[in-house]
C-alpha positions as a printed Julia matrix, in Angstrom:
277×3 Matrix{Float64}:
   0.01   -0.14   -0.11
   1.43    3.21   -1.15
   0.93    6.72   -0.04
   2.54    9.73    1.61
   2.92   10.71    5.06
   4.74   13.12    7.12
   7.63   11.67    8.94
   7.65   13.56   11.95
  11.19   12.39   13.12
  12.56   13.05    9.92
  10.51   16.16    9.06
   9.88   14.94    5.66
   7.4    13.47    3.57
   7.63    9.73    2.77
   5.98    7.28    0.49
   4.4     4.41    2.12
   4.9     1.27    0.33
   6.99   -2.06   -0.4
   9.51   -0.2    -2.6
  12.29    1.76   -1.21
  11.53    5.08   -0.07
  12.31    7.7    -2.18
  13.18   11.33   -1.34
  10.86   13.91   -2.03
  11.46   17.45   -1.84
  10.84   19.11    1.43
   7.62   20.11    2.44
   6.6    23.86    1.67
   7.21   25.73    4.52
   4.42   26.32    7.1
   2.35   29.39    6.37
   2.92   32.08    8.77
  -0.22   32.5    11.04
  -2.27   35.47    9.62
  -2.13   38.41   11.99
  -5.09   38.6    14.28
  -7.98   40.31   12.62
  -8.07   44.17   13.62
 -10.17   44.38   16.76
 -13.79   46.3    16.29
 -13.6    49.63   17.76
 -15.05   50.11   21.21
 -18.6    51.33   20.8
 -18.94   54.89   21.96
 -21.12   54.66   25.24
 -23.59   57.48   25.39
 -23.65   59.16   28.97
 -25.42   62.16   30.46
 -24.72   65.4    28.53
 -22.01   67.57   30.16
 -22.9    70.41   32.18
 -22.93   73.78   30.74
 -19.67   75.6    30.94
 -19.15   77.13   34.23
 -21.91   75.52   36.06
 -21.74   72.79   38.45
 -23.88   70.18   39.2
 -26.01   70.66   42.21
 -27.87   68.35   44.29
 -30.35   70.0    46.88
 -32.35   68.43   49.49
 -35.68   70.29   49.77
 -37.52   69.9    53.06
 -41.21   70.84   52.65
 -42.95   71.59   55.9
 -46.72   72.07   56.22
 -47.85   75.49   57.69
 -50.28   75.42   60.56
 -52.97   78.31   59.85
 -54.53   79.42   62.97
 -58.23   80.67   62.68
 -58.49   84.16   61.08
 -59.81   86.71   63.05
 -61.32   90.07   62.3
 -59.75   92.42   65.15
 -56.44   92.12   66.75
 -56.46   90.72   70.16
 -54.48   91.99   73.01
 -54.35   91.32   76.76
 -55.83   94.04   78.92
 -55.39   94.27   82.77
 -57.8    96.09   84.89
 -56.55   98.57   87.48
 -52.82   98.87   87.62
 -50.99   99.73   84.39
 -50.04   97.08   83.02
 -52.23   94.67   85.03
 -52.06   91.04   84.89
 -55.24   89.68   83.08
 -54.58   86.89   80.68
 -58.28   87.06   79.29
 -57.47   87.0    75.22
 -60.66   88.73   73.98
 -59.88   92.19   75.72
 -58.3    94.89   73.49
 -56.79   98.24   73.4
 -58.86  100.8    72.1
 -59.23  100.4    68.22
 -58.24  103.51   67.38
 -55.09  103.52   69.36
 -52.34  105.98   68.05
 -50.09  104.18   65.49
 -46.51  103.37   66.37
 -45.01  104.89   63.27
 -46.05  108.42   62.68
 -46.9   109.79   59.54
 -44.53  112.4    57.71
 -44.75  115.52   59.11
 -44.4   117.22   62.76
 -44.42  114.67   65.42
 -47.5   114.67   67.19
 -47.84  115.63   70.71
 -48.81  113.31   73.55
 -50.66  115.76   75.34
 -54.47  115.49   74.59
 -56.14  118.64   73.14
 -58.9   119.82   75.86
 -61.93  121.73   75.39
 -63.08  123.83   78.4
 -66.45  123.42   79.53
 -68.54  126.05   78.48
 -71.61  125.09   80.27
 -70.51  125.12   83.76
 -71.74  121.65   84.38
 -68.56  119.92   85.34
 -67.35  119.71   88.91
 -64.56  122.01   89.7
 -61.21  120.61   88.98
 -62.44  118.79   85.7
 -61.94  119.42   82.21
 -63.44  117.72   78.99
 -60.89  116.09   76.64
 -61.09  114.91   73.18
 -58.5   112.19   73.36
 -55.85  111.15   70.77
 -57.88  108.09   69.74
 -60.93  109.98   69.1
 -63.47  109.39   72.16
 -64.34  112.29   74.41
 -64.53  112.38   78.21
 -64.07  114.49   81.21
 -60.94  114.01   83.37
 -59.42  115.72   86.63
 -57.47  118.65   85.63
 -53.82  117.57   86.88
 -54.26  113.92   85.8
 -51.68  112.66   83.1
 -52.41  110.71   79.91
 -50.8   107.43   79.15
 -51.46  104.83   76.37
 -50.62  101.25   76.37
 -51.72   97.72   74.76
 -54.32   97.86   77.67
 -56.0   101.24   76.38
 -55.81  104.99   77.37
 -55.0   105.79   81.0
 -55.49  109.01   82.92
 -53.77  108.89   86.18
 -53.28  111.19   89.49
 -49.99  112.78   90.07
 -49.42  110.17   92.92
 -50.43  107.38   90.73
 -52.9   106.03   93.41
 -55.97  106.83   91.06
 -56.67  106.43   87.48
 -59.29  106.37   84.69
 -58.74  103.57   81.94
 -60.92  103.3    78.62
 -60.95  100.62   75.96
 -62.83   99.15   73.62
 -63.97   95.55   73.94
 -63.3    93.47   70.64
 -64.64   90.41   71.47
 -67.44   89.44   69.13
 -70.85   88.36   69.73
 -70.67   89.39   73.84
 -72.34   91.4    76.02
 -71.3    94.02   78.61
 -72.61   91.78   81.37
 -71.0    88.61   79.97
 -67.86   90.34   79.27
 -67.62   91.53   82.82
 -68.47   87.94   84.21
 -65.71   86.83   81.98
 -63.2    89.48   83.37
 -63.94   88.7    87.19
 -63.19   84.99   86.92
 -59.9    86.0    85.15
 -59.06   89.02   87.81
 -59.86   86.62   90.67
 -56.81   84.24   89.64
 -54.52   86.96   88.74
 -54.9    89.7    91.51
 -54.03   88.73   95.16
 -56.77   89.49   97.44
 -59.45   89.49   94.85
 -62.88   90.25   95.97
 -66.03   90.65   93.7
 -68.15   93.09   95.44
 -71.04   93.22   92.75
 -71.58   92.47   89.35
 -74.87   93.4    87.68
 -76.8    94.43   84.47
 -77.44   98.28   84.99
 -78.39  101.4    82.84
 -76.82  104.56   81.94
 -76.0   106.33   84.99
 -77.81  109.57   85.74
 -76.08  112.42   84.05
 -74.22  110.35   81.6
 -74.35  111.73   77.85
 -76.6   110.66   75.56
 -73.88  108.28   73.94
 -73.98  106.15   76.57
 -76.96  103.73   76.14
 -78.69  101.39   78.73
 -77.13   98.25   77.51
 -74.67   98.19   80.17
 -73.38   96.35   83.09
 -71.23   97.13   86.24
 -68.48   95.25   88.18
 -67.35   96.45   91.39
 -64.13   94.58   92.92
 -61.31   94.81   95.17
 -57.87   93.76   95.6
 -54.24   94.0    96.92
 -52.55   96.39   94.54
 -48.6    95.89   94.11
 -48.35   99.26   92.83
 -50.05  100.98   95.57
 -48.81   98.91   98.34
 -52.54   98.97   99.46
 -55.64   97.74   98.87
 -57.23   99.31   95.69
 -61.23   99.4    94.93
 -62.47   99.43   91.22
 -65.72  100.28   89.48
 -65.85   98.83   85.91
 -68.59   99.9    83.42
 -69.1    98.3    80.26
 -71.54   99.53   78.01
 -72.69   99.82   74.34
 -72.07  103.24   72.61
 -74.69  104.97   70.48
 -72.58  103.8    67.85
 -72.62  100.52   68.48
 -69.13  100.15   69.88
 -68.68   98.43   73.3
 -66.79  100.4    75.72
 -65.24   99.71   79.0
 -64.7   102.71   81.42
 -62.85  101.78   84.71
 -62.32  104.11   87.69
 -59.92  102.79   90.34
 -58.57  104.09   93.53
 -57.68  103.53   97.2
 -60.35  101.36   99.06
 -60.42  104.27  101.76
 -61.73  106.58   98.89
 -64.69  104.74   98.02
 -67.39  105.92   96.77
 -65.35  108.55   95.3
 -64.51  105.96   92.52
 -68.18  106.02   91.45
 -68.83  109.74   91.57
 -65.72  110.15   89.19
 -67.27  107.69   86.88
 -70.4   109.44   86.53
 -68.63  112.72   85.89
 -66.41  110.98   83.3
 -69.5   109.77   81.39
 -71.3   112.91   81.51
 -69.16  113.92   78.43
 -68.4   110.78   76.71
 -68.8   110.69   73.1
 -67.43  107.72   71.09
 -64.55  107.84   68.41
């Protein structure tokens, strides 16, 4: 059997058969291995667009809080004390006079803190009193030598020794009556003033001699307490009423307990010239 085969030992092709082996030309050289194929280019991966020149990437954490809104109110509510200025009274429905002087004065000359006064031409005021048109607009009669002050609690006229005072403010609580307002005030005052005593609380009418602006829709609270300002006991008459224009006012007259009933007489004089703002 003849044939050709590659002799690994001799490194040549040889004939297979019965005859002598014949020499053959050396096999062609092995072909060089072809170079590896050119690699495919790496695909371009599309990433996020580069930020605009000059701008940095920002990461912000936004905290959102729900705002708690209180019930809307029609008027500004402040705390008002009765008696001393200021007096402790946490009742939240008492307000200072609604037309109180603004904290920021309008352009122009600074207004004087001294209220304008109009001398009585009728001769009906007791000696030592004058009629005053207050800066807030209302009119009343006050002792000649008493000084005016104003705070969130209302308008005050005080004696020079500060033992006695007149306080005026509006009642801003909606849907209330003079009696209900004074009843609530008495409850509050009883917890805020040492030695508090409610002497009387009742519905009443305009006192004799009061101006026509004071209607008969009124109530009166008389009470006493130990005043830290005086270092003595003070007695107060608190008169709440609806004025002719529908505004509710409180006029409070206080003085030493030993002066009673001068406080009640003074209240009558104050109201004799009262006119709302």
